[in-house]
Structures are given as C-alpha cells and as structure tokens.
C-alpha positions as a printed Julia matrix, in Angstrom:
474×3 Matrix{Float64}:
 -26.72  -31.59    6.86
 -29.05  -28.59    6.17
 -27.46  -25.06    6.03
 -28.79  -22.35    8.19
 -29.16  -20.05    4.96
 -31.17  -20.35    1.41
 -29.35  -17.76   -0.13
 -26.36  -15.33    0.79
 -24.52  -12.32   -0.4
 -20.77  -11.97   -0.87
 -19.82   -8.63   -0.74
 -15.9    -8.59   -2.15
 -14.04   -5.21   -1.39
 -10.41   -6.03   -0.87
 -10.13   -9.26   -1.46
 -11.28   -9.86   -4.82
 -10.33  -13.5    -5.24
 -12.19  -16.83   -4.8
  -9.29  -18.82   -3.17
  -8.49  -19.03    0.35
 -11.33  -16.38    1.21
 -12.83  -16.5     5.09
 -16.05  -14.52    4.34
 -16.74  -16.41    1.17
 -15.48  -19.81    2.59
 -17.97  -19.01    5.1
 -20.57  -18.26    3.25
 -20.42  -21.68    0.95
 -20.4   -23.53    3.87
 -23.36  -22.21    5.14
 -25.61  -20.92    2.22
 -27.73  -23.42   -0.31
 -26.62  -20.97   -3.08
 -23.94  -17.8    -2.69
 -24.12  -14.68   -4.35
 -21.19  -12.68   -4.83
 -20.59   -8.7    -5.48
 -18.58   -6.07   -6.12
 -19.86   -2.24   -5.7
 -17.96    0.64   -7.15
 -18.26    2.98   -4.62
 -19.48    6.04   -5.8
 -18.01    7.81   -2.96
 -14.69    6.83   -2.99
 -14.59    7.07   -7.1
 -16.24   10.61   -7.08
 -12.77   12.1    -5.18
 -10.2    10.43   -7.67
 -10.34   14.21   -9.75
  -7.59   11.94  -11.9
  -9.88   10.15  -14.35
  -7.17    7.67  -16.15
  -6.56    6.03  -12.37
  -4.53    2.6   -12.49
  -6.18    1.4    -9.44
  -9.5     1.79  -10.96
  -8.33    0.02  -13.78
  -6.58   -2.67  -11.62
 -10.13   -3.25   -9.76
 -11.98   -3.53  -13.26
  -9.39   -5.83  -14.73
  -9.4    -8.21  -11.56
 -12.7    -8.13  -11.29
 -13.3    -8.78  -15.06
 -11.12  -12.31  -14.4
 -13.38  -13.1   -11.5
 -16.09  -13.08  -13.67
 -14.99  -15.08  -16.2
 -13.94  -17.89  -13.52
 -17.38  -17.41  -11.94
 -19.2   -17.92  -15.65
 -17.21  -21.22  -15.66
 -19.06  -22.42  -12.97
 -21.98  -21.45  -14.31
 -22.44  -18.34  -12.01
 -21.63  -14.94  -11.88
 -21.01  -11.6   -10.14
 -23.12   -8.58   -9.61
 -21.31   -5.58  -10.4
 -23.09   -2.33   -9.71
 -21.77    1.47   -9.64
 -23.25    3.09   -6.87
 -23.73    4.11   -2.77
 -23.33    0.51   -0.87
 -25.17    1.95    1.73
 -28.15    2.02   -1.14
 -27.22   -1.1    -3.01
 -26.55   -4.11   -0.75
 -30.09   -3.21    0.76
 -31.94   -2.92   -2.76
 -29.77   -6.7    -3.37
 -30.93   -8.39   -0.71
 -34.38   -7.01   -1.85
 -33.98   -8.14   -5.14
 -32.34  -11.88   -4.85
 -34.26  -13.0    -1.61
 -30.85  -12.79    0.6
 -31.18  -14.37    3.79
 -27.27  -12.85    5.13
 -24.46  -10.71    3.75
 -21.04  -12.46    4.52
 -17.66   -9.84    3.95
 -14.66   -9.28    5.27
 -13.11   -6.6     7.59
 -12.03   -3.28    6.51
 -10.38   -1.16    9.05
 -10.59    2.16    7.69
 -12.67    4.76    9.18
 -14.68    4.97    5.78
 -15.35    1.37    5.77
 -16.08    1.03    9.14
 -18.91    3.65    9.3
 -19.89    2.39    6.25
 -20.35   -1.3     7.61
 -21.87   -0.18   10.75
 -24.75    1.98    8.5
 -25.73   -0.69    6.32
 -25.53   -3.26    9.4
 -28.31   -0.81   10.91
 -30.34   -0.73    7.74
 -30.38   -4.79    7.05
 -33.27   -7.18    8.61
 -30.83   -9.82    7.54
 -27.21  -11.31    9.38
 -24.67   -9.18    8.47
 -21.61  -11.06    9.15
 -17.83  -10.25    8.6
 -14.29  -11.49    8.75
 -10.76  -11.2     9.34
  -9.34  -11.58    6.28
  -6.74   -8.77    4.93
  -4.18   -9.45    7.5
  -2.72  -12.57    9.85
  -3.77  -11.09   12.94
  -5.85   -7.92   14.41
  -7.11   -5.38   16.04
  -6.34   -6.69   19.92
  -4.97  -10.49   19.02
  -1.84   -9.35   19.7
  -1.23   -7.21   23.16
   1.44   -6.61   25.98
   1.65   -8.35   28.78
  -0.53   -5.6    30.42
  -2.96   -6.27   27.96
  -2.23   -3.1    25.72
  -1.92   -2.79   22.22
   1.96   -2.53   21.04
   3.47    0.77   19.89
   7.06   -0.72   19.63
   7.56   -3.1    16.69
  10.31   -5.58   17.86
   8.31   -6.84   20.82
   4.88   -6.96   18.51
   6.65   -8.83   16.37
   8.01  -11.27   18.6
   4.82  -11.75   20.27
   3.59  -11.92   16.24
   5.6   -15.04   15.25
   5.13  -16.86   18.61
   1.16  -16.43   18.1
   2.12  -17.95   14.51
   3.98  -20.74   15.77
   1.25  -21.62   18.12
  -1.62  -21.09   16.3
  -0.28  -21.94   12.32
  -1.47  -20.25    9.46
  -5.41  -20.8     8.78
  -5.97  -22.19    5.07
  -9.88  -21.34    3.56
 -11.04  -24.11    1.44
 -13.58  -22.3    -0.94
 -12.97  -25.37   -3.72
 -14.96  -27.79   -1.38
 -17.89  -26.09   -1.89
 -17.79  -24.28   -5.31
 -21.02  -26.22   -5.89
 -23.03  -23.66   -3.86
 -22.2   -20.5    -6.31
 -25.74  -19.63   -7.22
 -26.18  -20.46  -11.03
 -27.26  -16.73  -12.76
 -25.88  -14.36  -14.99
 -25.62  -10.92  -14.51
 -25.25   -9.74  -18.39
 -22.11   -8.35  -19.47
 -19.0    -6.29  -17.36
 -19.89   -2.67  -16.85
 -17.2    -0.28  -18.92
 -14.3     1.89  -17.45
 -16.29    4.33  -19.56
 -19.47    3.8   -17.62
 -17.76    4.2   -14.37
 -16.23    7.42  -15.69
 -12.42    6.16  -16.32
 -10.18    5.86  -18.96
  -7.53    3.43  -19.66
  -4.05    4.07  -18.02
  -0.63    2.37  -19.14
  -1.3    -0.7   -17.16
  -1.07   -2.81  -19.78
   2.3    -1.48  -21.28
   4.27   -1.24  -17.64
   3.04   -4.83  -17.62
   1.3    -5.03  -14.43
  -0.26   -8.36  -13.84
  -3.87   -8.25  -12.39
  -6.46  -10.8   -11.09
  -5.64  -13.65   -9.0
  -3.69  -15.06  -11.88
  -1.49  -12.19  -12.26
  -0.88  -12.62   -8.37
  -0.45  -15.99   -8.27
   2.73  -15.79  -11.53
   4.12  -13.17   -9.33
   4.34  -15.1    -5.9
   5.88  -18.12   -7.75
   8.34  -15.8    -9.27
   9.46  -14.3    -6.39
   9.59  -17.81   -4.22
  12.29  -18.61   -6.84
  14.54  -15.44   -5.37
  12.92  -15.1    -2.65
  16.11  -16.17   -0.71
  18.35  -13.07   -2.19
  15.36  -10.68   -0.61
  17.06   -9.67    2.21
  20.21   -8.95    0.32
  18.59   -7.42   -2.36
  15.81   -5.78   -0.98
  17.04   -2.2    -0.93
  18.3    -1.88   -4.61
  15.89   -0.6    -6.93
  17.99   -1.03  -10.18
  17.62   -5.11   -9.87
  14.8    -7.21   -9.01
  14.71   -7.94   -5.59
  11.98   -6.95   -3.76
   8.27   -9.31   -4.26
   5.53   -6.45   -6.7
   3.04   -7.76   -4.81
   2.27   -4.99   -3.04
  -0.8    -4.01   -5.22
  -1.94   -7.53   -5.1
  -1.86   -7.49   -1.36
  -3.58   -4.11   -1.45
  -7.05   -5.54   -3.3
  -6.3    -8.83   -2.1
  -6.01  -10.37   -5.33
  -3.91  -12.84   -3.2
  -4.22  -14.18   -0.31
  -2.26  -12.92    3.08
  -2.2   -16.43    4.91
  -0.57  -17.94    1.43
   2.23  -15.25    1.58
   2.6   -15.83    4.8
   2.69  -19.89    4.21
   5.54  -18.74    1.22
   7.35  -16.64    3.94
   7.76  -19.73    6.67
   8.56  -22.42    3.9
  12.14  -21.89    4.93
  14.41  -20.14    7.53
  16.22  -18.93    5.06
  17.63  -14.76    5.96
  15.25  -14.07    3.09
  12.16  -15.79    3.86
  12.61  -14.23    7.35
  13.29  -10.58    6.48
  10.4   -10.72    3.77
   7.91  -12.3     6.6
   9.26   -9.34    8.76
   7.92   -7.17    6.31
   4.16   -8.73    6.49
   4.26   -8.42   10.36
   5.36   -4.84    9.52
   1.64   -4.55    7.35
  -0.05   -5.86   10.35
   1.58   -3.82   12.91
   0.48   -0.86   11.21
  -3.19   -1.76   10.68
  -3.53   -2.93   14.57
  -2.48    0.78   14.93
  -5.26    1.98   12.7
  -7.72   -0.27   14.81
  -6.53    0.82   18.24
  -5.57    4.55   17.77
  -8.27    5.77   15.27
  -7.42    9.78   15.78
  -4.16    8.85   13.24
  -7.13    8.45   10.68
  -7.88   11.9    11.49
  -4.35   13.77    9.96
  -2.99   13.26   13.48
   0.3    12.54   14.94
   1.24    8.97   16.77
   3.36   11.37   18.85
   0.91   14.52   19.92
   4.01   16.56   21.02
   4.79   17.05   17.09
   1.61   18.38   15.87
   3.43   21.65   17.08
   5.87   21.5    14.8
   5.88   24.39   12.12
   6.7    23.63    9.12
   8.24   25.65    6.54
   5.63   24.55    3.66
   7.1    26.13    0.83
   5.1    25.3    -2.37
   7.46   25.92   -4.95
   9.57   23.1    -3.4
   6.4    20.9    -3.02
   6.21   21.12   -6.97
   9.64   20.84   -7.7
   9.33   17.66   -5.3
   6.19   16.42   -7.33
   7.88   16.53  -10.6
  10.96   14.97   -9.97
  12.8    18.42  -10.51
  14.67   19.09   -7.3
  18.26   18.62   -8.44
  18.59   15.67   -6.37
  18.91   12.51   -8.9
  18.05    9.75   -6.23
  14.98   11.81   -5.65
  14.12   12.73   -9.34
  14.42    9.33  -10.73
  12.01    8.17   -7.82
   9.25   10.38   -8.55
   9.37    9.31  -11.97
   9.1     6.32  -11.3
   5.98    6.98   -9.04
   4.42    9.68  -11.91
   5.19    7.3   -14.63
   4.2     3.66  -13.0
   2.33    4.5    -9.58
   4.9     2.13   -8.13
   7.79    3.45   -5.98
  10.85    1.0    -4.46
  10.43    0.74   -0.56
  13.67    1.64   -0.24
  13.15    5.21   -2.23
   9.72    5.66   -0.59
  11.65    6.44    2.68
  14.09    8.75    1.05
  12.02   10.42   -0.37
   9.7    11.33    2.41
  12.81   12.32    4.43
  13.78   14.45    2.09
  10.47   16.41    1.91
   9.8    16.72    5.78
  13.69   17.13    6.95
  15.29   18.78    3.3
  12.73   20.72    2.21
  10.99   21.24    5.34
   7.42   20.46    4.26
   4.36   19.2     6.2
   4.54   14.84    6.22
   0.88   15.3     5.44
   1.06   16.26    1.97
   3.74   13.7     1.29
   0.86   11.23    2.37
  -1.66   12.97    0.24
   0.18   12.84   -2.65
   1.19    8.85   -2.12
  -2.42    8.44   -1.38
  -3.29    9.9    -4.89
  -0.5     8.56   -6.99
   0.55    4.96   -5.4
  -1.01    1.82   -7.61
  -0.6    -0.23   -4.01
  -1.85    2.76   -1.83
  -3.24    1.82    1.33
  -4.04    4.03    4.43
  -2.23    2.15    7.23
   0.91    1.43    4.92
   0.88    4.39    3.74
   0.5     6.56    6.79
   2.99    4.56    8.79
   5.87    5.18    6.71
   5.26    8.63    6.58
   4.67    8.93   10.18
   8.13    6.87   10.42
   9.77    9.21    7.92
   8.86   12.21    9.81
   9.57   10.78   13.05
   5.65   11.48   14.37
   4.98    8.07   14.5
   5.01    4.88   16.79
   8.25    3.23   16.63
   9.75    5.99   14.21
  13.59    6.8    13.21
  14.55    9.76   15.93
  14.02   13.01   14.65
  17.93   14.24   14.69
  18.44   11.24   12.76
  18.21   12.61    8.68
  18.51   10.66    5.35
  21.19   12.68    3.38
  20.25   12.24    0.21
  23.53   11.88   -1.77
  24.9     9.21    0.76
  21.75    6.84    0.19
  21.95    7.37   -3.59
  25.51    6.6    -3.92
  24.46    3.5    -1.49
  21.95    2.08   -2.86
  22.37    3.11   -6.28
  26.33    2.91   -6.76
  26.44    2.53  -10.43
  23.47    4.94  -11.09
  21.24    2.51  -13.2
  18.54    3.46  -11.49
  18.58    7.08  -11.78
  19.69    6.56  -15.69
  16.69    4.73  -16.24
  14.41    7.79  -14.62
  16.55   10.49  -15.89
  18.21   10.01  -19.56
  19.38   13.43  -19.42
  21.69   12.34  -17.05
  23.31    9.55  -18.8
  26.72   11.48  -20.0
  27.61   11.22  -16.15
  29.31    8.19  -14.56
  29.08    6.87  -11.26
  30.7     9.73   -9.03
  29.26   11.83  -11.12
  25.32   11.47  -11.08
  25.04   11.06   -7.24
  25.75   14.68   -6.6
  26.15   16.77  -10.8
  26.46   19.9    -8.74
  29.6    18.99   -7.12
  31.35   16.92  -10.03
  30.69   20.6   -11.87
  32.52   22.93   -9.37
  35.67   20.53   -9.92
  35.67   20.41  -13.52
  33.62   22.99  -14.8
  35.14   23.0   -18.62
  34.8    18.95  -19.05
  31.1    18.65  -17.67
  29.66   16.71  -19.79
  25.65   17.61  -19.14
  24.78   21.7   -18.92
  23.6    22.16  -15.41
  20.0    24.93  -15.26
  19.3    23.57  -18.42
  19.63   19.74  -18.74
  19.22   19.47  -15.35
  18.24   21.5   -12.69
  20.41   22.72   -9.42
  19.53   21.09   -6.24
  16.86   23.57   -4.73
  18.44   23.39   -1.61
  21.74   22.68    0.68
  21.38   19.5     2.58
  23.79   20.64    4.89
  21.83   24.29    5.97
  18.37   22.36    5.91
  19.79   19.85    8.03
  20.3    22.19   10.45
  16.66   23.93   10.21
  15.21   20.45   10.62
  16.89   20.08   14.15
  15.84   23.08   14.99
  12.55   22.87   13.78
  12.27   19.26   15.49
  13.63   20.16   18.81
  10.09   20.91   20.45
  12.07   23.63   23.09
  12.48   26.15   20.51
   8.49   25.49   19.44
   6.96   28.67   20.27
C-alpha cells in the first residue's frame, strides 16, 4: 500500500526516544523515508544565565544515544542550534519534506511557537498526544467542565483507563522507513555554549537506556512505594522524574508498569502519574496560571512579607532549619529534590518565612534537573494554598515535626549537612532547642558550625494566618 508522504520530518522536543513514540510511529507509517530532529532552541538556551546546566547536558547526552541507535540503522538525526521558527522551514527546504509530524507541548512557549511555524509551512504540520495519558478536555465533569478537584478527576482518570487501555506505539514495525543519511558528527556542549556539570559523578542515567535500567529497577520495589515514598534517606521513590520530563521514556509504559498489579504500591505510584496529568489539563484549560497567576484569584491580594535576606538564607541551605538545609543541598548540589522535601520546603518559604510562592517557583524552575512548568507550578500553587485542589491555607507544615517524621534517625540531613553529625536523633531535628537544655555538653557550636534558625515557627505561624485570612487584606 502506497504512503501518502515521500518524505517527513520528526521534530523530537520532549520525547527524545524512538520507542513507543505517537508522532514518530505516525510518521513511519505514513512516510517512504522519515527524518528526524532535534533543535536547540536558541530562545529557551539564551535565558539559562547558568552556563554548566544539567538539563542541557541531559538533552545532549540523550540525544547523543539517539544518534548512535539511529547510525545503526543506517540513519541519523539533524541536530541544529538555532530559532525553530527559522529552522524547521529552512529543513523542509533543504530535504524535500512533504509533512512535519511532533508531538504536543502544552506550554504557552511551545504553543505559540507551534502555531507560528504551522502559519509559515506549505507542508502538513501534524502533532500528537504524547507526554501524558490523557488531555486537555478528555477528561471533564459531568457538566462537561474541566476538573479543578483531583479525587473526582482521578476517578473519572482510571475509569477512562479501564475502558479505553493503555495505547502501545509500535515504531519497530517500521524502522525500515528511517531515511538512510548522515548528518556528520554531534554538535559540542561547547558549541552550544555549555559546560559539563557533575552529571556523570551523581550518576544520573540518560538516554532511553538510562530510563529503561531505572524503570526495571524500580518495578523490583515498586511494591514498598507507597510505604516508602516519603523517606528521602532510603530508596523509595522511582528517579524517573527527569526521564519523564524529556521523555526519554515513555508515559503509556509507566503507566503499563503502574497497572501490572493492584498492589498499594503500584496504585499510589499510578496516583502519582494521574497527579502529572491533572496538572497539565490545568495548564491547557486555565492558561492565565502560565501568566504568574493564582488558581484562586482571591490570593493574588495577598502581601507578602518578601524579605530577601531570608530568600538567600533559604537558597543556600542556611536557615537553621536542618530538614530544610539538607534539602537545598541536595537541590544546589544534584538538581534533584525528594517529593516529599519539595513540599516542605515551599511551605516553609511562603508560610515561615513569608515570601512570595513565585520565587520559590523561579528558583525550582532554574535549579530542578526534572523541572517542568505544570509540575512545577502545581506544587507550588498547592504549597501556598493558591491553587486548585490545594492544602487550606491555616493548614502549615511545621518544619521540625516533618523532619523528625520523615527523617527520624537524621540520615538524611547528615548526609546534606556533615557539620551536623556530632548530634543524634533528638538532637538534629531542632540544635537550637537541644542547646538551651544542655548548653555546656553541646556537642556542635551553634552561629558558627551552624547557623540559628532565622525565624520562630511559632510567631510566623501566626503572621501567615493573618496574612492568609483575605479580611484583614487591605
């Protein structure tokens, strides 16, 4: 049977893999010869002021395996640093394209982005769902409006699942139609304007490969998940988040790893990919959060204290609080943070410190290996109680309780904070109050091998509620 196209473009953004891929399944199946590309995006890579970025590097490595699968098929992929807006069109010029196959973004960026080039091209431009299980308006109330309230979404979610099953993309079939070409060797980090980070030495696996070792790790503890989910001294949650993020795996096969069993572990960890897609149908169907916006409206009037010493103390892991310390750390040193620590800590900088959720975000947004806008937004929203389906405003993390909760023996904050490994486990939740009892037997010098909490939880508990309560808003 003929296929409606000679030749066709794959443009890969965040899902750079060749397994299980709609818009490149797609585009085999209906193309006498695919191309495939990746474009770093001058205008996304021109803002990253931080030029050893281990996303960057993430991309190049991933991409770099790509290649070398592609060469074994005796094809290839076009990498090119520049404006897509400039290059898909010159492309299509250049290789005689006939249609550009990709898959959905849902960020404002993107979006635009797509819609421009659409405009510009003589040619199909044709695109996918892809990046999550479902979208946009697949999933709505009974009155046919998109859900703001998780627990029903998600209900609605796994019925839609059971119905429908999990779609599987067989790109294998057709690997024959890669067009055969080589596009010389991999552009540099150099050329692109990066350095190398520490990737290598925190041992972050990249590529499809890398993904693939880590999903069959975690389907061998995947049961323990929900017990072990919230401890970040032990291994218990997936590290796949980055992989999900550039979609160096596949969504539908975590998905397919999440309803092998009924297990309480396969089922809270599936929870957590309905969370992902609840939060990117928000993206889709309230685009002013995009904007630095509020779910909830009413809270935009919220002033916030926005002291900037405390922002910096916050930053560096230098607020006296060792939960929080050894949590920055861990995001300054490995641009990874435990889910469980990413919600203390934003409580603690909107409701301790009293500082705008917005720069939280910013600073996730510049820092986080796996950072991704509706993810990333959504938790902060749901830290700072702004947000759809957020904790209540009067209800505040206190710091100490969570540390001594889900870090009782202090491993974690030990491993963050060796300055704090003369204390034992009532003493390291809370150094400040261990020292007012025995003041003469202390075994660390408080101001000097670590710092005094910045604040009282207790009094900035108290500004919060006030702050919050939208009657004394001015």
């Amino acid at each position: 049977m003929s296929k409606p196209y000679k030749s066709s473009l794959v443009w890969l953004r965040r899902d750079l893999r060749i397994y299980d891929n709609a818009g490149l399944f797609h585009a085999l199946e209906s193309s006498e010869q695919v191309f495939t590309v990746f474009i770093f995006d001058s205008e996304i890579l021109n803002q990253l002021e931080n030029k050893e970025d281990r996303r960057v590097e993430f991309i190049w490595e991933s991409i770099n395996e790509l290649k070398k699968s592609l060469n074994q098929l005796d094809s290839d992929i076009i990498v090119r640093l520049g404006n897509p807006i400039e290059v898909i069109p010159h492309l299509c010029k250049e290789f005689s394209i006939d249609a550009v196959f990709c898959n959905k973004d849902y960020e404002d960026y993107a979006v635009n982005r797509d819609e421009n080039i659409k405009k510009i091209l003589k040619i199909d431009f044709l695109s996918y769902k892809d990046q999550v299980i479902f979208e946009e308006k697949e999933i709505l109330t009974g009155a046919e409006k998109p859900y703001t309230v998780f627990s029903p979404y998600r209900n609605n979610h796994l019925k839609k699942i059971e119905f429908e099953g999990i779609t599987q993309f067989d790109c294998e079939s057709n690997k024959q139609s890669f067009a055969k070409f080589n596009d010389g060797p991999m552009i540099s980090l150099e050329t692109l304007g990066f350095n190398r980070t520490n990737l290598k030495e925190l041992n972050i696996k990249t590529g499809s490969s890398g993904g693939i070792e880590l999903i069959k790790d975690f389907e061998s503890r995947i049961q323990n998940y929900k017990l072990k989910r919230d401890f970040p001294a032990i291994k218990g949650v997936s590290y796949l988040s980055v992989h999900n993020r550039f979609g160096t795996v596949s969504i539908r096969h975590l998905a397919r790893v999440a309803l092998k069993s009924k297990s309480q572990g396969h089922f809270a960890w599936l929870n957590e990919l309905i969370w992902r897609d609840f939060y990117f149908q928000i993206l889709s169907n309230f685009p002013y959060v995009n904007e630095g916006k509020s779910f909830k409206s009413q809270f935009d009037q919220i002033k916030f204290e926005n002291n900037e010493a405390y922002f910096e103390a916050w930053k560096k892991g230098e607020t006296g609080f060792p939960i929080i310390d050894a949590a920055m750390h861990q995001l300054n040193q490995t641009g990874f943070m435990h889910n469980r620590l990413r919600m203390i800590v934003a409580s603690f900088l909107v409701k301790d410190l009293l500082i705008d959720w917005r720069w939280g975000e910013k600073y996730f947004a510049e820092n986080l290996i796996d950072f991704d806008f509706a993810a990333n937004n959504g938790g902060w929203q749901w830290a700072a109680s702004t947000g759809c389906d957020a904790q209540p405003w009067f209800r505040i993390f206190n710091p100490i309780l969570q540390s001594e909760k889900f870090d009782p023996e202090g491993k974690f904050i030990k491993r963050y904070l060796p300055a704090l490994e003369p204390l034992n486990k009532k003493q390291i939740h809370a150094p400040w109050i261990s020292f007012e009892k025995e003041p003469l037997n202390f075994p660390i010098l408080l101001g000097k091998d670590y710092p005094n909490p910045i604040v009282s939880h207790k009094d900035q508990r108290e500004k919060a509620l006030k702050m919050y309560d939208l009657k004394n808003v001015a």
